[in-house]
mmCIF file of C-alpha atoms in Angstrom:
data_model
loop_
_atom_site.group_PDB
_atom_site.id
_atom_site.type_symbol
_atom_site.label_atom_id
_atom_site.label_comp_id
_atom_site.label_asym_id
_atom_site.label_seq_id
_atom_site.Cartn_x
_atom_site.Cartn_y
_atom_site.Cartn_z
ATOM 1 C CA UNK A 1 5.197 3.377 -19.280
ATOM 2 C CA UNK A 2 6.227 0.704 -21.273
ATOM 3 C CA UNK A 3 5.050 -1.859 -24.194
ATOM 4 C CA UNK A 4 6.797 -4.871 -22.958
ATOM 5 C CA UNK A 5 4.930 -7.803 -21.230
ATOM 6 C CA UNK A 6 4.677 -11.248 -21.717
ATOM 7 C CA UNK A 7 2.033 -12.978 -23.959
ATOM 8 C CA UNK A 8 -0.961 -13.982 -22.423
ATOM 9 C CA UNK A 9 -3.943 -16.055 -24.231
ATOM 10 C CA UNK A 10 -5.540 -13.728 -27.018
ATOM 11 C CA UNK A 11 -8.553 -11.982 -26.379
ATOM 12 C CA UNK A 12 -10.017 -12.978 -29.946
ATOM 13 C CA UNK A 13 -11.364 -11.255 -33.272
ATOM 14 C CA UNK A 14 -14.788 -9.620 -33.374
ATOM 15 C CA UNK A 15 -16.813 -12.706 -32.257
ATOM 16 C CA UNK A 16 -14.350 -14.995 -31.263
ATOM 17 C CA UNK A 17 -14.624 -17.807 -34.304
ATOM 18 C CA UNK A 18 -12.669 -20.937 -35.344
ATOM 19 C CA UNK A 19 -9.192 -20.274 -36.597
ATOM 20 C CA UNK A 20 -9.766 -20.737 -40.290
ATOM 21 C CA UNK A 21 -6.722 -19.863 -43.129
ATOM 22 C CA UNK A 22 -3.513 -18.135 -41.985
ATOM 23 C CA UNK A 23 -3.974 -13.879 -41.676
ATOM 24 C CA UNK A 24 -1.460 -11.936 -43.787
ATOM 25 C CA UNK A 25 1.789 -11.779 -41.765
ATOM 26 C CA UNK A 26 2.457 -8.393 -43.262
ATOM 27 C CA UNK A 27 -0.522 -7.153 -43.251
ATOM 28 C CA UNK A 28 -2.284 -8.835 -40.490
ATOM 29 C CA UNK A 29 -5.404 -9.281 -42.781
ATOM 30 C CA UNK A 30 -7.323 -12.249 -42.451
ATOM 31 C CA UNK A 31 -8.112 -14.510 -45.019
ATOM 32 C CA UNK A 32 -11.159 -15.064 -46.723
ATOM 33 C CA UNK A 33 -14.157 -16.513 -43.786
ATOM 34 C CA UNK A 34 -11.277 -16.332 -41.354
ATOM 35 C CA UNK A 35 -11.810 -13.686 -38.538
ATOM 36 C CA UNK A 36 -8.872 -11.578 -36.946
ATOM 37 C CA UNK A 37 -7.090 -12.350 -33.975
ATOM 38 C CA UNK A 38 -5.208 -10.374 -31.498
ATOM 39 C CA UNK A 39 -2.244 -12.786 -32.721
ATOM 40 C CA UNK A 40 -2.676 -11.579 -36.188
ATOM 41 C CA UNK A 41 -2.323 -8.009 -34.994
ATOM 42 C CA UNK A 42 0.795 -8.893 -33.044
ATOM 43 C CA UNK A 43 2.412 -10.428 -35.577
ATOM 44 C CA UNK A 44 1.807 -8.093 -38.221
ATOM 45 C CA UNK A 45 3.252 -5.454 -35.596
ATOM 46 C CA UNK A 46 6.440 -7.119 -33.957
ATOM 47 C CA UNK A 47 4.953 -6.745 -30.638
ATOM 48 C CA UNK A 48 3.187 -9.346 -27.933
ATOM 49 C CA UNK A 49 -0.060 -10.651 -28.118
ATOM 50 C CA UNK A 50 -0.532 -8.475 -24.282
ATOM 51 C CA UNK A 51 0.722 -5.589 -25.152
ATOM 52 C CA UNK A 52 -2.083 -5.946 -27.925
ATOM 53 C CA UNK A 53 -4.762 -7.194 -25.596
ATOM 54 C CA UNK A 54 -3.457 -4.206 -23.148
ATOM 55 C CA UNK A 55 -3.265 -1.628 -25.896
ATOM 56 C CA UNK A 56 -6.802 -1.536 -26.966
ATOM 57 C CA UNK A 57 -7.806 -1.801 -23.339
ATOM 58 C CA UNK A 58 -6.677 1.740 -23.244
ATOM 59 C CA UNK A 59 -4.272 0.157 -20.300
ATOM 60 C CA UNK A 60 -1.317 3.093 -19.031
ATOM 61 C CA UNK A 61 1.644 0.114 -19.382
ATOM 62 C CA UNK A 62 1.733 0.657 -22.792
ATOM 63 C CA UNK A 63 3.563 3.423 -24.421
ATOM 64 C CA UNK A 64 1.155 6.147 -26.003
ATOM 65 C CA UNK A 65 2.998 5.715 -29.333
ATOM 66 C CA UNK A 66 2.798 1.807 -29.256
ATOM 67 C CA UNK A 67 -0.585 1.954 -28.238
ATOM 68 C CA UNK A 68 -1.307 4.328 -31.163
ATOM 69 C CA UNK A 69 0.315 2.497 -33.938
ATOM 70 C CA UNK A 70 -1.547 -0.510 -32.478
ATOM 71 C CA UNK A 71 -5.334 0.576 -32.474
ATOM 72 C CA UNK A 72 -4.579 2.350 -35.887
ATOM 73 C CA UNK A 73 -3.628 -0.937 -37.353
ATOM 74 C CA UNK A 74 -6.783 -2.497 -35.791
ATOM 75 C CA UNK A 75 -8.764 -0.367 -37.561
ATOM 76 C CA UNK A 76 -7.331 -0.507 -40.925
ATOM 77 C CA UNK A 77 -7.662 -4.212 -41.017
ATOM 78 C CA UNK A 78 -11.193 -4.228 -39.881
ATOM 79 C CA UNK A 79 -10.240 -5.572 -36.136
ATOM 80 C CA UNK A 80 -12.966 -5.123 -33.483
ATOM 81 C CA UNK A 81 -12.670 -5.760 -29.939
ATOM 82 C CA UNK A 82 -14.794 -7.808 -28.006
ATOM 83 C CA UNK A 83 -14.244 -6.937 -24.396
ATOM 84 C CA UNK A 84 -17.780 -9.619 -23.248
ATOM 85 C CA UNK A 85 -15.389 -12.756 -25.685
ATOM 86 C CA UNK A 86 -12.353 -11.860 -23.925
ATOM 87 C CA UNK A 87 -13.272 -11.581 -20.256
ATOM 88 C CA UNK A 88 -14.747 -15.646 -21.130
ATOM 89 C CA UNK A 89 -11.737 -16.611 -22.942
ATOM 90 C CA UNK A 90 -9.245 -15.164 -20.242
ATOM 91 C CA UNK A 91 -11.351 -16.113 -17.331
ATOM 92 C CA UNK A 92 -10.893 -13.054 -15.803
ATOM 93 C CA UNK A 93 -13.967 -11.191 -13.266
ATOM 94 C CA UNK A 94 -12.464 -7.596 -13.061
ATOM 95 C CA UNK A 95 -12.315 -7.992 -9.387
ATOM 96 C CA UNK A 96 -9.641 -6.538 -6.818
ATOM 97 C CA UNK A 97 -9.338 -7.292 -3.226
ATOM 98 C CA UNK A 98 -7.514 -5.351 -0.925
ATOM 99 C CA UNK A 99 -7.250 -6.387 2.217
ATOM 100 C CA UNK A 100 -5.837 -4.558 5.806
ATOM 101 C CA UNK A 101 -6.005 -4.322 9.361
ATOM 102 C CA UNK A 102 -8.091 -1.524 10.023
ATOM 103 C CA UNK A 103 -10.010 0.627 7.573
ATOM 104 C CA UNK A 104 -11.365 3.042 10.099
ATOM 105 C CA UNK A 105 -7.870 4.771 10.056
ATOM 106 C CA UNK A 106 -7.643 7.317 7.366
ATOM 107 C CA UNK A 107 -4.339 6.495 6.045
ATOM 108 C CA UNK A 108 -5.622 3.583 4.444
ATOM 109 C CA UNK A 109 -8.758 5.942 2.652
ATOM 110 C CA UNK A 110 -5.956 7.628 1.373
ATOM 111 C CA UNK A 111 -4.332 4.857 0.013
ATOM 112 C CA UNK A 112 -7.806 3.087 -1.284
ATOM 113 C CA UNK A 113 -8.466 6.085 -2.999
ATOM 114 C CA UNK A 114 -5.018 6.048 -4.988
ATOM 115 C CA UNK A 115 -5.342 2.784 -5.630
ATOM 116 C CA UNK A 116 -8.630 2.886 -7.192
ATOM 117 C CA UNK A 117 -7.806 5.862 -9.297
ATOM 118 C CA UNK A 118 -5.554 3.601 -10.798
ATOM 119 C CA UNK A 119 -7.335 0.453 -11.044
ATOM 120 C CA UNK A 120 -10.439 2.088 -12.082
ATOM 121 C CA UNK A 121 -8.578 3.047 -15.371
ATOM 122 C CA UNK A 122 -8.806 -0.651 -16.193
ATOM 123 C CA UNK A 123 -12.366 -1.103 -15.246
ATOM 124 C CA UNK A 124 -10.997 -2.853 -12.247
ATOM 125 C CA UNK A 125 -13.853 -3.284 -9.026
ATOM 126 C CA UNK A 126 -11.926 -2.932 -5.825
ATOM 127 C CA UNK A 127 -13.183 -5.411 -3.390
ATOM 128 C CA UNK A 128 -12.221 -4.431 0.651
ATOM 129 C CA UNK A 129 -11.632 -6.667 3.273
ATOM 130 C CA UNK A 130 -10.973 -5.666 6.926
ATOM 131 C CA UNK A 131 -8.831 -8.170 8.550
ATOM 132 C CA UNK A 132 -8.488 -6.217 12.096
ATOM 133 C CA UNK A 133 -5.444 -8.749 12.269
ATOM 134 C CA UNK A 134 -6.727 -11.674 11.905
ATOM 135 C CA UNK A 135 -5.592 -13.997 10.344
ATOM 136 C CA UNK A 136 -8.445 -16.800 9.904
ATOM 137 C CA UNK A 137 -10.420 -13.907 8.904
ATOM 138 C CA UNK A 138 -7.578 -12.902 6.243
ATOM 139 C CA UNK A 139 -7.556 -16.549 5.106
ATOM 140 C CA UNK A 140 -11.611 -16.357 4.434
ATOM 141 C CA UNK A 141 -11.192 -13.213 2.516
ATOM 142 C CA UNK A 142 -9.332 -14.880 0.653
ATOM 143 C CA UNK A 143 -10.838 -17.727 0.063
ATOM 144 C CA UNK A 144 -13.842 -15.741 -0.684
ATOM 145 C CA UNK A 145 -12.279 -13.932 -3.617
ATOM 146 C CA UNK A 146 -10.604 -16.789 -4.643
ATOM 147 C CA UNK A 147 -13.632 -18.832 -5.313
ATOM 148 C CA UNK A 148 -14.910 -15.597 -7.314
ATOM 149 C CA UNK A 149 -12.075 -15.866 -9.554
ATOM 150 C CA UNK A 150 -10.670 -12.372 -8.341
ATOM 151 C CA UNK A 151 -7.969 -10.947 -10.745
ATOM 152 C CA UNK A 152 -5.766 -10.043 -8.048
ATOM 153 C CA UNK A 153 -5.112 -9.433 -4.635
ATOM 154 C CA UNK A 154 -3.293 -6.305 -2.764
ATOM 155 C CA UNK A 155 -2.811 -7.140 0.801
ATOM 156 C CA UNK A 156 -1.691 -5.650 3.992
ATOM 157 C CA UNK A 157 -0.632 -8.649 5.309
ATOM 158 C CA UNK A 158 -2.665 -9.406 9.445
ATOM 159 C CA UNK A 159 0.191 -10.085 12.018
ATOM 160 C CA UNK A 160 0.675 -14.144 11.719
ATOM 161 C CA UNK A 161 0.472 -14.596 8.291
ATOM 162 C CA UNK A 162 2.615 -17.242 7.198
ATOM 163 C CA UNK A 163 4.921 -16.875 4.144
ATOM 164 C CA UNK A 164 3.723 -19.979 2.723
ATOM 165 C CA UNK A 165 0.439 -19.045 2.096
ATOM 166 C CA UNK A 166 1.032 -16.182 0.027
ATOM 167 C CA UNK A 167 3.820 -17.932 -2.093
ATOM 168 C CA UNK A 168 1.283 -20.430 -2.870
ATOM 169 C CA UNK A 169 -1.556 -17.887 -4.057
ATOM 170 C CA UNK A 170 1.757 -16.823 -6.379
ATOM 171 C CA UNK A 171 2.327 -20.021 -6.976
ATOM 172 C CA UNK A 172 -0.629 -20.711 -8.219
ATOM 173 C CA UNK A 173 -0.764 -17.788 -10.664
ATOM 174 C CA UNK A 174 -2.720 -14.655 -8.504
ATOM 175 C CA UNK A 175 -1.438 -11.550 -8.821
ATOM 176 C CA UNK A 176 0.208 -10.344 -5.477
ATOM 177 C CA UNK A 177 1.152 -7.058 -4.214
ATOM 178 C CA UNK A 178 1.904 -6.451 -0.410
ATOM 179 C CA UNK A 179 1.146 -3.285 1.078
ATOM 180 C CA UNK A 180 2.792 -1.031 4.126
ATOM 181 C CA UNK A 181 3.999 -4.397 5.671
ATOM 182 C CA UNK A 182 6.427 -6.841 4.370
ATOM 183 C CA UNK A 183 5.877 -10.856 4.877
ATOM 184 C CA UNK A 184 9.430 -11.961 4.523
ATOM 185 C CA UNK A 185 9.948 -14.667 1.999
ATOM 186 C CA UNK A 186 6.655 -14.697 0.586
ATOM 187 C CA UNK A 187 7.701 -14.492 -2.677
ATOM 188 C CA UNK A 188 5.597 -11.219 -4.225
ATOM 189 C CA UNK A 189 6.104 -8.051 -4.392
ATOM 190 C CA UNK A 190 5.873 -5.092 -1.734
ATOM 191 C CA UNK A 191 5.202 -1.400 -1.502
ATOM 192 C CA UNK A 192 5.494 0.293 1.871
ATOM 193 C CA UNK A 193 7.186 3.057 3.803
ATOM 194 C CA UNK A 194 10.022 3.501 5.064
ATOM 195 C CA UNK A 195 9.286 2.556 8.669
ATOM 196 C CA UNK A 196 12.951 2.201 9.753
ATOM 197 C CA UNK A 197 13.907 5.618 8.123
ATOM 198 C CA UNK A 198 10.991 7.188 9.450
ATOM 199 C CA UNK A 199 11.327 6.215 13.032
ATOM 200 C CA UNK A 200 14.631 7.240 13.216
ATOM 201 C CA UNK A 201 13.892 10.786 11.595
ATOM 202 C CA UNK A 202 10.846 11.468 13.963
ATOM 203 C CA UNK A 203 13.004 10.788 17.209
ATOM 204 C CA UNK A 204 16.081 12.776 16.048
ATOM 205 C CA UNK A 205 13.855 15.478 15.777
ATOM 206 C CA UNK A 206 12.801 15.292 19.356
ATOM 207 C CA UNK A 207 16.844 14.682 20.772
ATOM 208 C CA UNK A 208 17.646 17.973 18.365
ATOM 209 C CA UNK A 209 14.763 19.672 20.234
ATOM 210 C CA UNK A 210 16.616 19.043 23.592
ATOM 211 C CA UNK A 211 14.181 16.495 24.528
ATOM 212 C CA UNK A 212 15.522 13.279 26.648
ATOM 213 C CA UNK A 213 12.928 11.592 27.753
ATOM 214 C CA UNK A 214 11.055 10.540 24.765
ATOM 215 C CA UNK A 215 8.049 7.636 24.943
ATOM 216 C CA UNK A 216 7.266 5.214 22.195
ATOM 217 C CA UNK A 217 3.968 4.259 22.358
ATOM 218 C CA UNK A 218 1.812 1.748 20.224
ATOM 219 C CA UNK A 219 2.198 -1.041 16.869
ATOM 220 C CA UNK A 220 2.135 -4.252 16.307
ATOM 221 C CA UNK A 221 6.148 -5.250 17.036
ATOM 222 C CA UNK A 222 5.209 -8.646 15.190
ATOM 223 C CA UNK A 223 4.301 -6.061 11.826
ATOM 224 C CA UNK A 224 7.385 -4.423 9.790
ATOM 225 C CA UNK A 225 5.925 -1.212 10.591
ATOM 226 C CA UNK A 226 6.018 -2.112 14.165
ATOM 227 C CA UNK A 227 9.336 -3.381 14.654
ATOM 228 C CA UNK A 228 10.883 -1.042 12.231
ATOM 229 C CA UNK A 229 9.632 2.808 13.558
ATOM 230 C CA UNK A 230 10.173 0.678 17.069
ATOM 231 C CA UNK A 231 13.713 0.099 15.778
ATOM 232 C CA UNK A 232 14.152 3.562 14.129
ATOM 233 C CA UNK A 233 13.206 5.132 17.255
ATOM 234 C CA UNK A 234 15.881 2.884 19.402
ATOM 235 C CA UNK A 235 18.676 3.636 16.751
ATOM 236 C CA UNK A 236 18.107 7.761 17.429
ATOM 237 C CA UNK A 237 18.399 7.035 20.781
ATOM 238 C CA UNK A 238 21.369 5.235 20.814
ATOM 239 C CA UNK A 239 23.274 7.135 18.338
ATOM 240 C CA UNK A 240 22.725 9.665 20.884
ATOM 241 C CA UNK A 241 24.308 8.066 23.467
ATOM 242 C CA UNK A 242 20.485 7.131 25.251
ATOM 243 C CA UNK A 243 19.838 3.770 26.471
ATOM 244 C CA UNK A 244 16.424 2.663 25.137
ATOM 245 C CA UNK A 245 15.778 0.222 28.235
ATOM 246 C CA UNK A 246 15.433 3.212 30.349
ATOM 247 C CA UNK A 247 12.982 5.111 28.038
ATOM 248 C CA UNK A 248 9.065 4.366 28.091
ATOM 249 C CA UNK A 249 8.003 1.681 25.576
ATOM 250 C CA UNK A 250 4.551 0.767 25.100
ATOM 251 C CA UNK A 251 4.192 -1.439 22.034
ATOM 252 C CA UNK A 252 0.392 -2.935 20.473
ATOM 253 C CA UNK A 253 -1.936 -0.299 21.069
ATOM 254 C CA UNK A 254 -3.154 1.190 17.324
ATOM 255 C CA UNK A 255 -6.845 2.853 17.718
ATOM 256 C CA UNK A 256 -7.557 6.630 19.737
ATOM 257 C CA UNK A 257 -9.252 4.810 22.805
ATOM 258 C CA UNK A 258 -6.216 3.190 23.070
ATOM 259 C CA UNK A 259 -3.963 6.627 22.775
ATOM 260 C CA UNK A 260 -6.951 8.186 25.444
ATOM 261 C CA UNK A 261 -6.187 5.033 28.213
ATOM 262 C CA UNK A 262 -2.194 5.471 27.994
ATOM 263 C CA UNK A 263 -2.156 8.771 29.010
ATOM 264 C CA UNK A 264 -2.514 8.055 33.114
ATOM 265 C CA UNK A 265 0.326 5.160 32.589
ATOM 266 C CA UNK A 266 2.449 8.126 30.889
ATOM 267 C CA UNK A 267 1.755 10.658 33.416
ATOM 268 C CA UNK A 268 2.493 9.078 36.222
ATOM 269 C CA UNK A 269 6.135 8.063 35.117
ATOM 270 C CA UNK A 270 8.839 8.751 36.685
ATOM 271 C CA UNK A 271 10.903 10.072 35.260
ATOM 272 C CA UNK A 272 7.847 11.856 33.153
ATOM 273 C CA UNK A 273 8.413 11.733 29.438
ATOM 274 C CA UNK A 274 8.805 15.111 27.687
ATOM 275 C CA UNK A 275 7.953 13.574 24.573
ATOM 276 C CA UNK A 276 5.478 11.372 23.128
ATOM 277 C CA UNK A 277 6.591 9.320 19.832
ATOM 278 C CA UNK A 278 3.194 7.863 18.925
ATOM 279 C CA UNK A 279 2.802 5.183 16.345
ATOM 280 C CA UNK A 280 0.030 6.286 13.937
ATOM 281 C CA UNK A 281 -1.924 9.385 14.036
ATOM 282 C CA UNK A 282 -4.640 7.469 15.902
ATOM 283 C CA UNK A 283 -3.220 7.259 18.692
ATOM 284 C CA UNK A 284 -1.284 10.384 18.836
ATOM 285 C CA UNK A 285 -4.868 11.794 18.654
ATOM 286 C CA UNK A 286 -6.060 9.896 21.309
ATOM 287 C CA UNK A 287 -3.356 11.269 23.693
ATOM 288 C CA UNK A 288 -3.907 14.749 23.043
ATOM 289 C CA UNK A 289 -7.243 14.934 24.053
ATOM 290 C CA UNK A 290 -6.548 12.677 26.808
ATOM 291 C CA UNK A 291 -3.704 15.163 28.280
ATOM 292 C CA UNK A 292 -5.741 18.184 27.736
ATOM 293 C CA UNK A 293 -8.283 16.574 29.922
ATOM 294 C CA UNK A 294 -5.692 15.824 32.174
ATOM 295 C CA UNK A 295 -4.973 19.598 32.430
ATOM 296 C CA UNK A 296 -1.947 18.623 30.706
ATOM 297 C CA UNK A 297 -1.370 21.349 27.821
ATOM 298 C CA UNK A 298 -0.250 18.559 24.938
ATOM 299 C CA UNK A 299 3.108 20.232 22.814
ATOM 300 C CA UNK A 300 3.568 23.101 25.510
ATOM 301 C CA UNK A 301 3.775 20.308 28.449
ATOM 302 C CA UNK A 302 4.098 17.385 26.641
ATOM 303 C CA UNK A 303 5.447 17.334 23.192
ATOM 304 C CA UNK A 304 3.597 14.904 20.666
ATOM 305 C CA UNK A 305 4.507 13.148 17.166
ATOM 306 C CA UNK A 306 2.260 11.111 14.883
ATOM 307 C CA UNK A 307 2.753 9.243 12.023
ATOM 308 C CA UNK A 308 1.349 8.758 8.991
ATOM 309 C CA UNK A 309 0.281 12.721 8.639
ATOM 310 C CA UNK A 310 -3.644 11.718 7.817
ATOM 311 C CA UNK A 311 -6.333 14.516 6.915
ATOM 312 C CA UNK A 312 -6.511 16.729 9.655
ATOM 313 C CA UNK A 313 -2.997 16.325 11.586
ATOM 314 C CA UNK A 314 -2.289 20.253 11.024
ATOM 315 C CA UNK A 315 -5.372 21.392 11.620
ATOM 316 C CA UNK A 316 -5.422 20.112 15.516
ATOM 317 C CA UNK A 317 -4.546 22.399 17.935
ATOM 318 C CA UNK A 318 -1.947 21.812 18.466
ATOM 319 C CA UNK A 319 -1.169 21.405 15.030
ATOM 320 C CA UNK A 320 0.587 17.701 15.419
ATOM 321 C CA UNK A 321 3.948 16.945 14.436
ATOM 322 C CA UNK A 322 3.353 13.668 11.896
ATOM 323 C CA UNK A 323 5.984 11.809 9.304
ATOM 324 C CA UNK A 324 3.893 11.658 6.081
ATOM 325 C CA UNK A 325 4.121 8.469 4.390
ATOM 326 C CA UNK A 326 3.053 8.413 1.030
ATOM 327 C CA UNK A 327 -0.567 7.225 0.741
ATOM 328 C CA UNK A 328 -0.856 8.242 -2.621
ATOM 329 C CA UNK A 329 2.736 7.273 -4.039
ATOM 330 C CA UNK A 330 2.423 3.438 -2.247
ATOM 331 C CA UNK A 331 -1.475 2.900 -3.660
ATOM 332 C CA UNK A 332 -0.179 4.019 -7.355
ATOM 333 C CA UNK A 333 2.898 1.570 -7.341
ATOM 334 C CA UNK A 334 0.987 -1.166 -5.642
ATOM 335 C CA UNK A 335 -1.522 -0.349 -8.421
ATOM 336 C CA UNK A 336 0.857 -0.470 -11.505
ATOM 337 C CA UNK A 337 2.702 -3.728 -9.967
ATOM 338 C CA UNK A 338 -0.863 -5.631 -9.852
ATOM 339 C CA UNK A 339 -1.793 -4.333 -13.241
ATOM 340 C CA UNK A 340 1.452 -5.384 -14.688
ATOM 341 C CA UNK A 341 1.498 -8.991 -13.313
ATOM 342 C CA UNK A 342 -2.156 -9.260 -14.577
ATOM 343 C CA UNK A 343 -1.060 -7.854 -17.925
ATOM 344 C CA UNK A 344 1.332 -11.718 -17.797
ATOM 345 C CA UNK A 345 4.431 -10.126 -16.507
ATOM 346 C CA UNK A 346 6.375 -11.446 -13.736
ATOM 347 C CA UNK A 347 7.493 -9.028 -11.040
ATOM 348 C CA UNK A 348 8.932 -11.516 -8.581
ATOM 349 C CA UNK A 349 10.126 -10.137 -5.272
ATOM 350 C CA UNK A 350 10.292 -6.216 -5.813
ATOM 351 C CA UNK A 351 10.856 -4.368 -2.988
ATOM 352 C CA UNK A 352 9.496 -1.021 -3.095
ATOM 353 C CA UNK A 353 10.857 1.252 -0.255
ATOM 354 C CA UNK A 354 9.260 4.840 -0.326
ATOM 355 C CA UNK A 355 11.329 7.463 2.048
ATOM 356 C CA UNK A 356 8.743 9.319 4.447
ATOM 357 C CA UNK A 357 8.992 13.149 5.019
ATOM 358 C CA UNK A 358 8.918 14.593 8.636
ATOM 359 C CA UNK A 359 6.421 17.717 8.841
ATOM 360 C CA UNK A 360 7.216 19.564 11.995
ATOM 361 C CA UNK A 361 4.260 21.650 13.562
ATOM 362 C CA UNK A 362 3.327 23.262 16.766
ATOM 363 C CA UNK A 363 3.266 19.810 19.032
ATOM 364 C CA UNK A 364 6.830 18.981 19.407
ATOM 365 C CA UNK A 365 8.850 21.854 20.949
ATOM 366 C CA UNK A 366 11.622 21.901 23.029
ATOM 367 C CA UNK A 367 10.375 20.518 26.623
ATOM 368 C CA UNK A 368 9.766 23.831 28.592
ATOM 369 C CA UNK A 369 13.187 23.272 30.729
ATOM 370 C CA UNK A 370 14.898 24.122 27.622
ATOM 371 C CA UNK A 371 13.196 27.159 26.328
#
């Protein structure tokens, strides 16, 4: 937690008013047919007029103490806030949008959830777009939200989005935060996995297994989270002495169908991957039933990875073999980082990398040549 931001208009005294007769510095009364302002309070208390504002907003970016000492000092000089006068005077709506590719994958629930948790403490209204990777659709959104004077906007940024249009929504004073994919140079701040990290720990758990043959199937290559596990996965395989241009690469596909239709492309390879290295849990889904359908038993015949580890990865059978990546820890920082630029502090470029955590379960055993 902390107490220091940077000062932002006040939010007013009890009914707003015309500034009348200087308040008491010491004090921070007012004079005589004068009403209180929140830059009486924060003068009389060495502190910001924000960390005022956010102090008797109950907001978790200031320290309990400071926030304490602040509202008692409110009410001993007869200060009252007026939440209806200071959403006017700051022009604020209380409106979030979040915006991201797909919001029929559960990852993202996960991550909606955290981050309304946290917003919700600030009375914040979370407003969701689904992009599906568009980005004219992306640029309506926004648009949208910007013509409802939105507080802020967390975005998952749609493959094709161009730098330049998210440097000038910071440019122009909109809270940023990017989520789960980075837009390089776009001037605001990220939260996101570990894609690189993640890919490379996933397919080192397959060569440890004994498997040499192992697939990469599915994301966007033009996304960070793409490229990266894409990258993590040819790093393993390298540093193992495999050459990635003979190994099966599928790259775009993202949904189940699309893990359910690679399955005959996999099967009839030759040579026949041992191992599957799927990019989300979606798809990895969509290839197990597939296989088992195929009358190929998936982890005993085939073995299978996710990522993402979403509600219900260990209680498939097989139980699947996923690299959880923080839904919960990314929607909390993204949270705090939009709260704190809205509270009038700058963040600037702050790059948030969270390290994933590889859960092994029943679908990735050795390949059956090796048991």
């Amino acid at each position: 937690m902390t107490d220091k931001s940077a000062d932002t208009a006040g939010d007013g005294g009890p009914l707003g008013g015309e500034a009348g007769p200087e308040a008491d510095p010491k004090t921070g009364a007012a004079a005589a047919g004068r009403r209180l302002t929140l830059g009486d309070l924060a003068l009389a208390l060495g502190v910001s007029t924000a960390t005022v504002s956010l102090a008797l907003r109950d907001s978790p970016l200031v320290a309990e103490a400071t926030a304490t000492r602040i509202k008692e000092h409110a009410r001993k000089v007869g200060y009252i806030y007026n939440r209806s006068a200071a959403a006017l005077r700051t022009a604020r709506s209380n409106m979030i949008g979040i915006a991201v590719h797909d919001i029929l994958n559960p990852y993202f629930a996960e991550v909606f959830s955290a981050l309304e948790d946290e917003l919700g403490r600030e009375r914040q209204v979370v407003l969701i777009c689904n992009h599906r990777d568009d980005v004219r659709r992306q640029r309506d959104f926004v648009d949208t939200l910007m013509q409802h004077r939105i507080d802020g906007l967390v975005l998952c940024a749609s493959v094709g989005t161009a730098p330049q249009e998210i440097r000038a929504l910071v440019e122009a004073g909109v809270p940023v935060t990017l989520i789960c994919r980075d837009v390089q140079g776009a001037g605001a701040p990220v939260v996101r996995g570990d894609d690189l990290a993640g890919g490379r720990m996933l397919t080192e758990h397959f060569l440890a297994q004994g498997h040499r043959q192992i697939a990469m199937v599915g994301g966007r290559r033009a996304s960070s989270a793409g490229h990266e596990r894409n990258l993590g996965w040819k790093q393993a395989l390298e540093a193992a002495g495999l050459d990635p241009e003979t190994q099966i690469d599928i790259p775009e596909l993202m949904t189940q169908a699309d893990g359910r239709d690679v399955v005959p492309a996999l099967l009839s390879a030759r040579p026949r991957p041992s191992a599957v290295f799927a990019f989300n849990d979606l798809v990895a889904y969509g290839i197990l039933s597939a296989l088992r359908r195929q009358g190929v038993e998936p982890g005993a015949e085939m073995a299978l990875a996710g990522y993402d580890d979403t509600d219900g990865a260990a209680s498939r059978t097989p139980s699947l073999t996923s690299v959880w990546n923080s839904p919960d820890e990314i929607g909390r920082q993204a949270a705090e980082l939009m709260l704190r630029q809205i509270g009038g502090e700058r963040v600037g470029e702050e790059r948030r990398l969270i390290l994933p955590e590889l859960r092994i379960r029943e679908s990735s055993p050795p390949p059956p040549s090796a048991v």
